[in-house]
Amino acid sequence: LGEHVHQAGSLVTDSRLRFDFHHPEPLTAEQLQAVEHEVHRLILANLPVDDQEMPLEDAKATGAMAFFGDKYGDIVRLVSMGEESRELCGGTHCRYTGDIGAFKIIAESGIGSGMRRIEALTGWGAIDYYRGQEQRLNHLAAMLKSSPQQVEKRLETLIAENKAQAKELASLQAKLVKNNTADLWRNALEIDGVKVLAAEVAAGEKKEWVARV
């Protein structure tokens, strides 16, 4: 997203996470997909996660990211994931990135001016999410009398058929209104030089009758 992005807060558990960061606008679907792809690349790389304590200045010299500057003491804990990531962190971590297993973003939202939040599932949490999505897809396919692989094509066909039927119905209703209004006018009364028509109708849309009458 750019060099302006910096972490502004986070929550990490064994099955989910929340990540707050600086960014001026919502992420697109393509950007979210790219984030997921990058995270899975590092998970599959199964990088070793090492930590060591050292003086703050020595840690900064390694290029490690520091998120809460003035909260660090003279001795800090440096967490490294291969050559991909170095940061100052006091929390616990898995021993290899592959231990994370899976990663799925489930929400992206704004939490303030120039601030965004990503919420995601990991490990079994992500796997359970994918299983739930698969079950919903299978249920939808059964409702449409289709296979999961053909659901999109089946929906496109049904939508096209619905549009064609709606167009045909509108045409038939217009013809019905036209015929009925012609019959009604034959029964119109003339009162003081003004034609008056009063009748109860039960077909077509109100706007069709108003337009015709």
CSV table of C-alpha atoms in Angstrom, one decimal, residues 7-101:
chain,number,residue,atom,x,y,z
A,7,GLN,CA,1.1,-0.3,12.6
A,8,ALA,CA,-1.1,1.5,15.1
A,9,GLY,CA,-2.3,-1.3,17.3
A,10,SER,CA,-3.0,-5.0,17.2
A,11,LEU,CA,-4.6,-8.0,18.9
A,12,VAL,CA,-3.2,-11.5,18.4
A,13,THR,CA,-4.6,-14.9,19.6
A,14,ASP,CA,-4.1,-18.4,18.4
A,15,SER,CA,-7.1,-18.2,16.0
A,16,ARG,CA,-7.7,-14.6,15.1
A,17,LEU,CA,-6.1,-11.2,14.9
A,18,ARG,CA,-6.8,-7.5,14.5
A,19,PHE,CA,-4.3,-5.1,12.9
A,20,ASP,CA,-4.7,-1.3,12.9
A,21,PHE,CA,-2.6,0.8,10.5
A,22,HIS,CA,-2.3,4.2,8.9
A,23,HIS,CA,-3.9,4.4,5.4
A,24,PRO,CA,-6.2,7.1,4.0
A,25,GLU,CA,-8.7,5.0,2.1
A,26,PRO,CA,-10.5,1.6,2.1
A,27,LEU,CA,-8.6,-1.3,0.6
A,28,THR,CA,-9.9,-2.7,-2.7
A,29,ALA,CA,-10.7,-6.4,-3.1
A,30,GLU,CA,-7.6,-6.8,-5.2
A,31,GLN,CA,-5.4,-5.2,-2.4
A,32,LEU,CA,-6.9,-7.5,0.2
A,33,GLN,CA,-6.3,-10.5,-2.0
A,34,ALA,CA,-2.7,-9.4,-2.4
A,35,VAL,CA,-2.3,-9.1,1.3
A,36,GLU,CA,-3.6,-12.6,1.8
A,37,HIS,CA,-1.3,-13.9,-0.9
A,38,GLU,CA,1.7,-12.3,0.7
A,39,VAL,CA,0.9,-13.7,4.2
A,40,HIS,CA,0.3,-17.2,2.8
A,41,ARG,CA,3.7,-17.0,0.9
A,42,LEU,CA,5.4,-16.4,4.2
A,43,ILE,CA,3.4,-19.1,6.0
A,44,LEU,CA,4.3,-21.7,3.3
A,45,ALA,CA,8.0,-20.6,3.5
A,46,ASN,CA,7.9,-22.0,7.1
A,47,LEU,CA,10.5,-19.4,8.2
A,48,PRO,CA,12.1,-19.9,11.7
A,49,VAL,CA,11.1,-17.4,14.3
A,50,ASP,CA,13.9,-16.3,16.5
A,51,ASP,CA,14.0,-13.9,19.4
A,52,GLN,CA,16.9,-12.4,21.4
A,53,GLU,CA,17.4,-9.6,23.9
A,54,MET,CA,19.8,-6.7,23.1
A,55,PRO,CA,20.3,-3.0,23.7
A,56,LEU,CA,17.7,-0.8,22.0
A,57,GLU,CA,20.2,1.0,19.8
A,58,ASP,CA,21.7,-2.3,18.6
A,59,ALA,CA,18.2,-3.5,17.7
A,60,LYS,CA,17.4,-0.4,15.8
A,61,ALA,CA,20.7,-0.8,13.9
A,62,THR,CA,19.4,-4.1,12.5
A,63,GLY,CA,16.6,-2.2,10.8
A,64,ALA,CA,13.9,-3.7,13.2
A,65,MET,CA,10.6,-1.9,13.2
A,66,ALA,CA,9.6,-0.2,16.5
A,67,PHE,CA,5.9,0.7,16.9
A,68,PHE,CA,5.7,2.2,20.4
A,69,GLY,CA,9.0,4.1,20.7
A,70,ASP,CA,8.9,5.7,24.1
A,71,LYS,CA,7.6,2.5,25.7
A,72,TYR,CA,10.9,0.6,25.2
A,73,GLY,CA,13.5,0.2,27.8
A,74,ASP,CA,17.3,0.0,27.4
A,75,ILE,CA,17.1,-3.7,26.7
A,76,VAL,CA,14.5,-4.9,24.1
A,77,ARG,CA,13.4,-8.2,22.6
A,78,LEU,CA,14.1,-8.5,18.9
A,79,VAL,CA,11.9,-11.0,17.0
A,80,SER,CA,13.1,-12.1,13.6
A,81,MET,CA,11.3,-14.2,10.9
A,82,GLY,CA,14.0,-15.3,8.6
A,83,GLU,CA,15.2,-12.2,6.6
A,84,GLU,CA,11.6,-11.1,5.9
A,85,SER,CA,10.7,-9.4,9.2
A,86,ARG,CA,12.4,-7.9,12.3
A,87,GLU,CA,10.5,-6.1,15.0
A,88,LEU,CA,10.7,-5.2,18.6
A,89,CYS,CA,8.1,-7.1,20.4
A,90,GLY,CA,7.5,-8.4,23.9
A,91,GLY,CA,4.8,-11.0,23.0
A,92,THR,CA,5.1,-14.7,22.3
A,93,HIS,CA,5.2,-16.2,18.9
A,94,CYS,CA,5.1,-19.5,17.0
A,95,ARG,CA,8.5,-21.1,16.4
A,96,TYR,CA,8.0,-21.3,12.6
A,97,THR,CA,5.7,-19.2,10.4
A,98,GLY,CA,4.2,-22.5,9.0
A,99,ASP,CA,2.7,-23.1,12.4
A,100,ILE,CA,0.1,-20.4,11.6
A,101,GLY,CA,-1.4,-22.8,9.0
